[in-house]
Tab-separated table of C-alpha atoms and ligand atoms in Angstrom:
chain	number	residue	atom	x	y	z
A	1	MET	CA	90.117	88.593	74.616
A	2	ASN	CA	91.467	86.586	77.669
A	3	ALA	CA	90.357	87.675	80.935
A	4	GLY	CA	93.360	88.360	83.135
A	5	ARG	CA	93.238	87.785	86.768
A	6	LEU	CA	94.590	89.888	89.429
A	7	LEU	CA	95.797	89.142	93.029
A	8	LYS	CA	95.051	92.257	94.701
A	9	ALA	CA	97.164	91.522	97.745
A	10	PRO	CA	99.470	94.410	98.432
A	11	GLU	CA	99.818	92.906	101.752
A	12	ASN	CA	102.091	90.160	100.516
A	13	PHE	CA	105.098	91.621	102.183
A	14	ILE	CA	103.231	92.038	105.644
A	15	ASP	CA	102.433	89.021	107.714
A	16	ARG	CA	98.825	88.743	107.102
A	17	ASN	CA	98.416	84.955	106.641
A	18	GLY	CA	94.486	84.693	107.338
A	19	VAL	CA	93.673	87.372	104.703
A	20	ALA	CA	95.916	85.679	102.105
A	21	LYS	CA	93.932	82.458	102.539
A	22	VAL	CA	90.481	84.270	102.064
A	23	PHE	CA	91.813	85.860	98.752
A	24	ALA	CA	93.171	82.371	97.540
A	25	GLU	CA	89.879	80.793	98.066
A	26	ALA	CA	87.809	83.549	96.658
A	27	ARG	CA	90.095	83.378	93.524
A	28	SER	CA	89.656	79.718	92.991
A	29	GLY	CA	85.781	79.952	93.074
A	30	ARG	CA	85.704	82.801	90.713
A	31	ARG	CA	88.189	81.543	88.132
A	32	ASP	CA	85.848	79.551	86.249
A	33	PHE	CA	83.148	82.342	86.093
A	34	ILE	CA	85.413	84.919	85.024
A	35	ARG	CA	86.766	82.640	82.027
A	36	GLY	CA	82.996	81.743	81.152
A	37	ALA	CA	82.006	85.347	81.033
A	38	PHE	CA	84.676	86.635	78.934
A	39	ALA	CA	84.307	83.642	76.483
A	40	ALA	CA	80.685	84.465	76.179
A	41	ALA	CA	81.667	88.107	75.691
A	42	ALA	CA	84.120	87.305	72.844
A	43	ALA	CA	81.527	84.967	71.233
A	44	GLY	CA	79.400	88.210	70.956
A	45	LEU	CA	76.693	86.578	73.368
A	46	ALA	CA	74.703	88.920	75.773
A	47	LEU	CA	75.130	87.887	79.313
A	48	PRO	CA	71.837	87.854	81.297
A	49	ALA	CA	72.204	90.119	84.284
A	50	VAL	CA	70.594	87.402	86.591
A	51	GLN	CA	70.878	83.864	86.025
A	52	ALA	CA	67.622	81.978	86.769
A	53	GLN	CA	68.187	79.724	89.717
A	54	ASN	CA	67.489	76.526	88.020
A	55	VAL	CA	69.204	77.088	84.726
A	56	ALA	CA	72.847	76.109	84.446
A	57	PRO	CA	74.864	78.603	82.466
A	58	ALA	CA	76.142	76.851	79.365
A	59	ASP	CA	79.795	77.192	80.115
A	60	GLY	CA	79.436	78.315	83.723
A	61	ASP	CA	80.469	77.840	87.167
A	62	PRO	CA	78.108	75.244	88.724
A	63	ASN	CA	78.428	76.968	92.210
A	64	ILE	CA	75.692	79.335	90.725
A	65	LEU	CA	73.392	76.348	91.395
A	66	LYS	CA	74.125	75.806	95.034
A	67	LEU	CA	71.990	78.004	97.041
A	68	PRO	CA	73.956	79.286	99.947
A	69	GLU	CA	72.612	79.899	103.489
A	70	HIS	CA	71.961	83.526	102.813
A	71	SER	CA	69.496	82.884	99.817
A	72	THR	CA	67.605	80.681	101.980
A	73	SER	CA	67.145	81.949	105.512
A	74	LEU	CA	66.721	85.178	107.387
A	75	GLY	CA	69.384	87.738	107.509
A	76	LYS	CA	70.442	89.998	110.446
A	77	PRO	CA	68.369	92.760	111.861
A	78	VAL	CA	69.427	96.397	111.340
A	79	ALA	CA	73.043	96.865	112.704
A	80	SER	CA	72.414	97.673	116.096
A	81	ASP	CA	75.711	99.687	116.718
A	82	GLY	CA	74.157	102.583	114.757
A	83	TYR	CA	77.235	103.293	112.745
A	84	GLY	CA	78.225	100.912	109.802
A	85	LYS	CA	81.455	99.291	108.962
A	86	PRO	CA	83.063	97.679	106.152
A	87	SER	CA	82.508	94.101	105.425
A	88	LYS	CA	84.609	91.608	107.541
A	89	TRP	CA	86.047	90.427	104.104
A	90	GLU	CA	87.605	93.668	103.617
A	91	SER	CA	89.743	93.649	106.691
A	92	ASN	CA	92.986	93.704	104.747
A	93	VAL	CA	92.248	97.310	103.569
A	94	GLN	CA	93.909	99.420	106.296
A	95	ARG	CA	95.860	102.421	106.580
A	96	ARG	CA	99.396	101.501	107.727
A	97	PRO	CA	102.642	102.985	109.256
A	98	SER	CA	105.456	102.356	106.724
A	99	PRO	CA	107.917	99.570	107.086
A	100	GLY	CA	110.545	101.835	105.578
A	101	LEU	CA	110.030	104.735	108.103
A	102	THR	CA	111.864	104.726	111.356
A	103	GLN	CA	109.299	105.394	114.054
A	104	THR	CA	110.505	107.114	117.166
A	105	THR	CA	108.167	106.649	120.423
A	106	GLN	CA	104.948	106.299	118.341
A	107	ALA	CA	103.790	106.121	114.887
A	108	SER	CA	103.197	109.547	113.384
A	109	VAL	CA	102.398	108.604	109.761
A	110	SER	CA	99.877	106.143	108.475
A	111	PHE	CA	99.445	105.645	104.702
A	112	ALA	CA	96.116	105.265	102.786
A	113	PRO	CA	95.750	101.876	100.880
A	114	LEU	CA	95.298	103.801	97.459
A	115	GLN	CA	95.673	100.244	95.658
A	116	SER	CA	92.448	99.256	97.299
A	117	LEU	CA	90.216	102.320	96.592
A	118	PHE	CA	87.831	103.224	93.643
A	119	GLY	CA	86.923	106.593	92.392
A	120	ILE	CA	88.303	109.577	93.830
A	121	VAL	CA	86.997	109.948	97.561
A	122	THR	CA	89.068	108.397	100.419
A	123	PRO	CA	86.735	106.888	102.992
A	124	SER	CA	87.242	108.929	106.152
A	125	GLY	CA	88.516	105.696	108.224
A	126	LEU	CA	91.362	105.378	105.572
A	127	HIS	CA	92.320	108.967	105.144
A	128	PHE	CA	96.183	109.038	105.793
A	129	GLU	CA	97.355	110.596	109.044
A	130	ARG	CA	100.336	112.841	109.866
A	131	HIS	CA	100.573	113.920	113.504
A	132	HIS	CA	103.663	115.883	114.648
A	133	GLN	CA	102.634	115.442	118.110
A	134	GLY	CA	99.799	112.809	118.533
A	135	TRP	CA	96.359	113.221	117.868
A	136	TRP	CA	93.356	114.377	120.109
A	137	ASP	CA	89.558	114.108	120.242
A	138	ILE	CA	88.718	117.620	121.344
A	139	ASP	CA	85.382	118.384	123.083
A	140	PRO	CA	83.683	120.689	120.477
A	141	SER	CA	81.913	122.603	123.240
A	142	LYS	CA	85.153	123.691	124.899
A	143	HIS	CA	86.941	124.596	121.461
A	144	ARG	CA	87.540	128.298	120.511
A	145	PHE	CA	88.731	129.683	117.490
A	146	MET	CA	90.273	133.115	117.346
A	147	VAL	CA	90.671	135.556	114.398
A	148	ASN	CA	93.255	138.589	115.275
A	149	GLY	CA	95.952	140.726	114.035
A	150	MET	CA	95.276	143.445	111.541
A	151	VAL	CA	91.432	143.439	112.254
A	152	LYS	CA	89.262	146.037	113.678
A	153	THR	CA	87.763	143.504	116.279
A	154	PRO	CA	89.646	140.532	117.250
A	155	LYS	CA	86.790	137.721	117.360
A	156	VAL	CA	86.513	134.300	119.245
A	157	PHE	CA	84.168	131.733	118.041
A	158	THR	CA	82.560	128.913	119.393
A	159	MET	CA	81.742	125.864	117.161
A	160	ASP	CA	78.180	126.710	117.306
A	161	GLU	CA	78.719	130.142	116.161
A	162	LEU	CA	80.841	128.985	113.204
A	163	MET	CA	78.334	126.236	112.397
A	164	ARG	CA	75.347	128.927	112.047
A	165	LEU	CA	77.149	130.713	109.272
A	166	PRO	CA	76.744	129.992	105.441
A	167	ALA	CA	78.864	127.042	104.576
A	168	VAL	CA	80.244	125.433	101.410
A	169	SER	CA	81.321	122.031	100.427
A	170	ARG	CA	84.116	121.115	98.014
A	171	PHE	CA	86.064	118.047	96.945
A	172	HIS	CA	89.805	118.572	97.263
A	173	PHE	CA	92.948	116.243	97.707
A	174	ILE	CA	95.282	116.790	100.506
A	175	GLU	CA	98.922	115.635	100.007
A	176	CYS	CA	101.826	115.803	102.445
A	177	GLY	CA	104.627	117.519	100.896
A	178	ALA	CA	106.796	114.571	102.043
A	179	ASN	CA	104.665	112.160	100.004
A	180	THR	CA	107.034	110.026	97.658
A	181	GLY	CA	109.919	111.386	99.687
A	182	MET	CA	111.568	108.264	100.388
A	183	GLU	CA	112.034	107.588	96.419
A	184	TRP	CA	114.253	110.690	96.357
A	185	GLY	CA	117.096	108.267	97.530
A	186	ASN	CA	116.086	105.265	95.207
A	187	VAL	CA	114.655	103.439	98.470
A	188	ALA	CA	111.837	101.903	96.399
A	189	VAL	CA	109.337	101.093	98.977
A	190	PRO	CA	107.137	98.016	97.882
A	191	SER	CA	103.692	99.251	97.134
A	192	CYS	CA	101.848	102.641	96.144
A	193	GLN	CA	100.321	102.675	99.466
A	194	TYR	CA	103.807	103.541	100.595
A	195	THR	CA	105.223	105.430	97.771
A	196	HIS	CA	101.924	107.786	97.343
A	197	GLY	CA	99.671	107.199	100.281
A	198	MET	CA	100.263	110.444	102.170
A	199	LEU	CA	97.464	111.491	99.707
A	200	SER	CA	93.652	111.526	100.253
A	201	CYS	CA	90.608	113.242	98.816
A	202	SER	CA	87.505	114.286	100.706
A	203	GLU	CA	84.278	116.427	100.330
A	204	PHE	CA	85.247	119.294	103.015
A	205	THR	CA	82.522	121.240	104.517
A	206	GLY	CA	83.197	124.714	106.169
A	207	VAL	CA	83.052	128.545	106.233
A	208	PRO	CA	85.246	130.437	103.783
A	209	LEU	CA	88.111	132.073	105.785
A	210	ILE	CA	87.504	135.326	104.112
A	211	THR	CA	83.985	135.530	105.619
A	212	LEU	CA	85.516	135.254	109.210
A	213	LEU	CA	88.133	137.876	108.313
A	214	GLU	CA	85.494	140.205	107.089
A	215	LEU	CA	83.330	139.527	110.222
A	216	ALA	CA	86.374	140.758	112.241
A	217	GLY	CA	86.825	143.876	110.266
A	218	ALA	CA	90.011	142.791	108.455
A	219	ASP	CA	92.438	145.448	106.863
A	220	LEU	CA	92.164	143.624	103.575
A	221	SER	CA	94.432	146.222	101.810
A	222	ASN	CA	97.245	145.903	103.908
A	223	GLY	CA	96.953	142.452	105.442
A	224	LYS	CA	98.888	140.300	102.826
A	225	PHE	CA	99.418	136.846	104.659
A	226	VAL	CA	97.780	134.919	107.530
A	227	LEU	CA	99.113	132.755	110.190
A	228	ALA	CA	97.361	129.639	110.881
A	229	GLU	CA	97.793	127.992	114.440
A	230	GLY	CA	96.764	124.575	115.696
A	231	GLY	CA	95.744	123.554	119.112
A	232	ASP	CA	97.930	120.472	119.536
A	233	GLY	CA	101.311	120.174	121.279
A	234	SER	CA	103.205	120.840	117.968
A	235	SER	CA	102.176	124.361	117.896
A	236	MET	CA	101.761	123.926	114.212
A	237	THR	CA	101.976	127.305	112.511
A	238	ARG	CA	102.163	128.211	108.924
A	239	THR	CA	101.892	131.398	106.747
A	240	ILE	CA	99.284	131.374	104.082
A	241	PRO	CA	98.972	134.269	101.289
A	242	MET	CA	95.962	136.382	101.321
A	243	SER	CA	95.724	136.084	97.572
A	244	MET	CA	94.738	132.373	98.269
A	245	VAL	CA	92.319	133.552	101.140
A	246	LYS	CA	90.652	136.245	98.946
A	247	SER	CA	89.900	133.647	96.241
A	248	GLY	CA	87.329	132.053	98.723
A	249	GLU	CA	88.992	128.779	98.409
A	250	VAL	CA	90.566	128.552	101.642
A	251	LEU	CA	88.124	127.080	104.234
A	252	VAL	CA	87.717	126.927	107.919
A	253	ALA	CA	86.169	123.307	107.971
A	254	TYR	CA	84.391	121.155	110.274
A	255	GLY	CA	82.840	118.642	107.787
A	256	GLN	CA	84.554	115.812	105.897
A	257	ASN	CA	82.517	113.311	103.567
A	258	GLY	CA	79.293	114.558	104.878
A	259	GLU	CA	79.996	114.159	108.794
A	260	MET	CA	82.084	115.888	111.153
A	261	LEU	CA	85.919	115.622	110.683
A	262	ARG	CA	87.476	112.513	112.292
A	263	PRO	CA	89.645	113.308	115.298
A	264	GLU	CA	92.835	112.274	113.652
A	265	ASN	CA	91.965	114.653	110.875
A	266	GLY	CA	91.657	117.638	113.219
A	267	TYR	CA	88.165	117.434	114.771
A	268	PRO	CA	86.445	119.866	115.445
A	269	LEU	CA	88.206	122.262	112.998
A	270	ARG	CA	90.971	122.315	110.524
A	271	LEU	CA	92.122	124.611	107.652
A	272	VAL	CA	91.558	123.502	104.142
A	273	VAL	CA	94.087	125.116	101.730
A	274	PRO	CA	93.397	123.697	98.309
A	275	GLY	CA	96.427	122.732	96.074
A	276	VAL	CA	98.703	123.278	98.981
A	277	GLN	CA	100.917	120.803	100.772
A	278	GLY	CA	99.390	119.096	103.759
A	279	VAL	CA	101.226	120.745	106.406
A	280	SER	CA	99.427	124.091	105.752
A	281	TRP	CA	96.021	122.311	106.407
A	282	VAL	CA	96.336	123.088	110.196
A	283	LYS	CA	94.190	120.616	112.202
A	284	TYR	CA	92.555	121.534	115.576
A	285	LEU	CA	92.763	125.147	114.212
A	286	ARG	CA	92.570	127.676	117.128
A	287	ARG	CA	93.734	130.763	115.638
A	288	ILE	CA	94.222	132.940	112.466
A	289	GLU	CA	96.341	136.201	112.626
A	290	LEU	CA	96.191	138.732	109.699
A	291	GLY	CA	99.790	140.214	109.004
A	292	ASP	CA	101.622	142.049	106.321
A	293	LYS	CA	104.468	139.602	105.909
A	294	PRO	CA	105.270	135.934	105.935
A	295	TYR	CA	105.773	134.767	109.592
A	296	GLY	CA	108.890	132.355	108.937
A	297	THR	CA	107.649	130.021	111.743
A	298	LYS	CA	109.520	126.780	112.604
A	299	ASP	CA	107.305	124.732	110.228
A	300	GLU	CA	108.545	126.950	107.152
A	301	THR	CA	112.162	127.654	108.042
A	302	ILE	CA	113.471	124.575	109.629
A	303	HIS	CA	111.018	122.124	108.014
A	304	TYR	CA	109.338	121.935	104.835
A	305	VAL	CA	112.104	123.386	103.028
A	306	ASP	CA	113.906	121.789	99.881
A	307	LEU	CA	117.494	121.206	99.827
A	308	MET	CA	118.740	122.022	96.265
A	309	PRO	CA	121.718	120.759	94.359
A	310	ASP	CA	124.072	123.854	95.318
A	311	GLY	CA	123.446	123.247	99.008
A	312	GLN	CA	120.922	126.144	99.494
A	313	HIS	CA	117.290	125.670	100.808
A	314	ARG	CA	114.196	126.662	98.710
A	315	GLN	CA	111.381	128.075	100.922
A	316	TYR	CA	107.662	128.581	100.696
A	317	THR	CA	107.257	125.973	97.873
A	318	SER	CA	103.912	125.120	99.020
A	319	ILE	CA	101.960	124.104	95.936
A	320	GLN	CA	101.692	120.387	95.082
A	321	GLU	CA	102.529	120.292	91.333
A	322	CYS	CA	100.925	117.973	88.930
A	323	LYS	CA	101.432	114.121	89.609
A	324	SER	CA	99.949	111.060	89.051
A	325	VAL	CA	100.279	107.200	89.956
A	326	VAL	CA	98.998	103.910	88.613
A	327	THR	CA	97.285	102.319	91.694
A	328	THR	CA	96.474	98.987	89.534
A	329	PRO	CA	98.624	97.198	88.668
A	330	SER	CA	101.005	98.451	91.389
A	331	GLY	CA	103.768	97.253	93.691
A	332	GLY	CA	102.825	94.187	95.746
A	333	GLN	CA	100.040	93.053	93.405
A	334	THR	CA	100.270	89.998	91.204
A	335	LEU	CA	98.887	89.408	87.663
A	336	LEU	CA	97.842	85.798	87.719
A	337	ASP	CA	97.374	85.387	83.764
A	338	LYS	CA	98.121	87.166	80.767
A	339	GLY	CA	95.090	89.025	79.087
A	340	PHE	CA	92.894	92.021	79.764
A	341	TYR	CA	93.523	94.384	82.486
A	342	SER	CA	92.279	97.931	83.252
A	343	VAL	CA	95.201	100.036	84.059
A	344	THR	CA	93.919	102.577	86.629
A	345	GLY	CA	95.106	105.268	88.651
A	346	LEU	CA	94.905	108.770	90.201
A	347	ALA	CA	96.055	112.199	88.872
A	348	TRP	CA	96.104	115.629	90.567
A	349	SER	CA	97.385	119.041	90.367
A	350	GLY	CA	97.743	121.818	93.055
A	351	ARG	CA	97.279	124.575	90.303
A	352	GLY	CA	93.863	123.419	88.948
A	353	LYS	CA	92.348	120.526	86.975
A	354	VAL	CA	94.029	117.696	85.327
A	355	LYS	CA	93.898	118.080	81.570
A	356	ARG	CA	95.466	114.858	80.428
A	357	VAL	CA	96.916	111.403	81.498
A	358	ASP	CA	99.367	109.349	79.320
A	359	VAL	CA	100.049	105.816	80.264
A	360	SER	CA	102.957	103.909	78.998
A	361	VAL	CA	103.315	100.004	79.257
A	362	ASP	CA	106.971	100.087	77.858
A	363	GLY	CA	108.978	102.060	80.360
A	364	GLY	CA	108.155	105.349	78.510
A	365	ARG	CA	108.841	104.728	74.921
A	366	ASN	CA	105.234	104.909	73.719
A	367	TRP	CA	102.344	106.630	75.380
A	368	ARG	CA	98.605	106.274	75.028
A	369	THR	CA	96.122	108.748	76.476
A	370	ALA	CA	93.979	107.432	79.134
A	371	ARG	CA	90.273	107.909	79.927
A	372	LEU	CA	89.410	110.564	82.691
A	373	GLU	CA	86.646	109.810	84.958
A	374	SER	CA	84.199	112.765	85.291
A	375	PRO	CA	83.714	114.817	87.156
A	376	VAL	CA	87.177	116.500	86.839
A	377	MET	CA	87.439	119.017	89.547
A	378	SER	CA	90.210	121.666	90.374
A	379	LYS	CA	92.663	120.538	92.990
A	380	CYS	CA	90.994	117.355	93.361
A	381	LEU	CA	91.938	113.772	92.490
A	382	THR	CA	90.953	112.550	89.029
A	383	ARG	CA	90.663	108.908	88.135
A	384	PHE	CA	92.134	107.606	84.836
A	385	SER	CA	92.106	104.282	83.324
A	386	LEU	CA	93.484	102.539	80.029
A	387	ASP	CA	92.687	99.215	78.461
A	388	TRP	CA	95.508	96.924	78.237
A	389	VAL	CA	96.191	93.319	77.253
A	390	TRP	CA	99.274	91.799	79.052
A	391	ASP	CA	101.123	89.552	76.856
A	392	GLY	CA	102.947	87.848	79.650
A	393	LYS	CA	106.391	89.499	79.088
A	394	PRO	CA	107.979	92.016	81.535
A	395	ALA	CA	106.181	95.442	81.169
A	396	ILE	CA	107.034	98.912	83.036
A	397	ILE	CA	103.872	100.692	83.699
A	398	GLN	CA	104.094	104.506	84.144
A	399	SER	CA	101.534	107.475	84.077
A	400	ARG	CA	102.264	111.043	83.226
A	401	ALA	CA	99.748	113.755	84.014
A	402	MET	CA	99.284	117.214	82.535
A	403	ASP	CA	97.421	119.991	84.096
A	404	GLU	CA	95.371	122.884	82.726
A	405	THR	CA	98.243	125.298	82.852
A	406	GLY	CA	100.163	123.011	80.478
A	407	TYR	CA	102.701	121.706	83.156
A	408	VAL	CA	103.554	118.096	82.492
A	409	GLN	CA	104.728	115.694	85.239
A	410	PRO	CA	108.594	115.075	85.105
A	411	SER	CA	110.628	111.953	84.736
A	412	TYR	CA	113.086	111.210	87.500
A	413	ARG	CA	115.747	112.326	85.362
A	414	GLU	CA	114.251	115.722	84.609
A	415	LEU	CA	113.237	116.200	88.313
A	416	ARG	CA	116.880	115.313	89.618
A	417	ALA	CA	118.530	117.710	86.847
A	418	VAL	CA	116.744	120.661	88.733
A	419	ARG	CA	116.324	119.455	92.202
A	420	GLY	CA	119.204	116.963	92.811
A	421	SER	CA	118.675	113.882	94.984
A	422	ARG	CA	118.995	114.861	98.543
A	423	SER	CA	115.470	116.423	98.939
A	424	ILE	CA	112.358	115.239	100.945
A	425	TYR	CA	109.661	117.197	99.803
A	426	HIS	CA	107.651	117.598	96.587
A	427	ASN	CA	108.752	114.459	94.673
A	428	ASN	CA	106.222	114.476	91.710
A	429	ALA	CA	108.114	112.278	89.240
A	430	ILE	CA	106.740	109.864	87.149
A	431	GLN	CA	106.135	106.453	88.947
A	432	SER	CA	107.285	103.090	87.469
A	433	TRP	CA	105.872	99.630	88.230
A	434	LEU	CA	107.572	96.706	86.733
A	435	VAL	CA	105.316	93.660	85.914
A	436	GLN	CA	107.651	90.644	85.879
A	437	GLU	CA	107.156	87.528	83.923
A	438	SER	CA	105.975	85.988	87.015
A	439	GLY	CA	103.282	88.470	87.303
A	440	GLU	CA	104.537	89.907	90.391
A	441	VAL	CA	104.638	93.799	90.290
A	442	LYS	CA	107.784	95.662	91.733
A	443	ASN	CA	108.424	99.371	92.352
A	444	VAL	CA	111.356	100.267	89.991
A	445	GLN	CA	112.992	103.781	89.024
A	446	ALA	CA	113.161	103.775	85.303
A	447	GLY	CA	113.688	106.994	83.241
B	1	LIG	N1	97.875	121.027	114.405
B	1	LIG	C1	98.374	120.208	113.409
B	1	LIG	N2	97.939	120.375	112.240
B	1	LIG	C2	98.698	119.626	111.250
B	1	LIG	C3	99.701	118.619	111.621
B	1	LIG	C4	99.992	118.478	113.005
B	1	LIG	O1	100.724	117.646	113.359
B	1	LIG	N3	99.308	119.147	113.849
B	1	LIG	N4	100.220	117.947	110.721
B	1	LIG	C5	100.204	118.592	109.224
B	1	LIG	C6	100.851	117.702	108.253
B	1	LIG	S1	102.363	117.714	107.951
B	1	LIG	C7	100.078	117.076	107.415
B	1	LIG	S2	100.665	116.316	105.854
B	1	LIG	C8	98.523	117.237	107.361
B	1	LIG	C9	97.965	115.822	107.678
B	1	LIG	O2	96.529	115.663	107.778
B	1	LIG	P1	95.847	114.435	108.074
B	1	LIG	O3	96.412	113.765	109.317
B	1	LIG	O4	94.348	114.849	108.284
B	1	LIG	O5	96.144	113.466	106.881
B	1	LIG	O6	97.914	117.957	108.388
B	1	LIG	C10	98.994	118.962	108.824
B	1	LIG	N5	98.211	119.714	109.942
B	2	LIG	MO1	102.955	116.635	106.017
């Protein structure tokens, strides 16, 4: 088996010369080691976990014998700023505004660098952002949250009061309904950061909304919908059916990945609506009103409707259907050698758990079932991977997910047959990455 080498530089198309140089150096240093390691593995030799300092590996990289400064002298004291940061070598891993999106007065979307992440959790500092009217860092001691409408006693909570109540913590993905939206028109943005990066996954902590409604004496037999209202200048308002709230899944959340929410993600309070498009996850949450019909607000009548082929709009299509994307190899990366690669990516469904992911490396003619990394959780990202030996010829890599309801992620042809091509939201079609003979990976639409 040959060890393939991968240039994970999705930033190729962005001017980041310093970073590209770091990668080039790291690569030439590692080349011999990887070749040696795989030669040994192929010969059936066990590789010692730690090479003794003065023993040269039989077919190894002599750099192992040069003791660097960090092995011979004193390191730094504890990080004095009290809050850790990523290594300086990782400075190219950033969320970024898309080069393909027109920005008005200020950037309002930043995309998560999915191609650089492992597992399923998005580090909070890399969580995508979508602000309709900018973000705020609200003083939690001044923040108030109200529950009113069809309730016996309308209630106003402080953060202290909310945080005294029993809380739950759950892993869920959040995906903007407009994620992958540019691909409807065949725009083919360069990387999976931009095709799929309005997607993130965190462990959220908060109080089930049903608990707060019960505390206010909600009329649970006649109340059918709640209105959620945000406290920023966009007056974000969304209708959420009580069936979701009653299931206990909808959370009034203050925690994200073990700490308080980040300001850009709604600090100090946001609604978590598992499986539902991001817009309903109202940030800076200030009010929940219980009512008996959908509210038909601006954010669900003018925006977040789907233009269908017959010219009509589809409304209240909130659930994010089953979808997946290969994150490596993906657009902007380069395979430097033929040989072995672990094809890996993410799958998710707003209707429950991912059941199966199939991967094709020949543009959808043949499919193999990928491994799913556990735990597989409901309405949460699931990591998949598949072993692949690249023969150096052009290859089209795709993934197709299926969820526990039996729903199968559609091809572009299947999706367009129903939805046309003038939509913005809810594009869950199969993504294709073309690996060219040069090893460069490109976004293409196939099938
Ligand atoms: N108050 C408020 N809530 C909001 C928004 C907003 O602009 N204001 N944007 C919505 C949209 S469209 C999305 S996709 C998600 C984005 O959440 P994030 O910025 O934490 O990724 O928040 C939603 N909630
Ligand atoms: Mo969104």
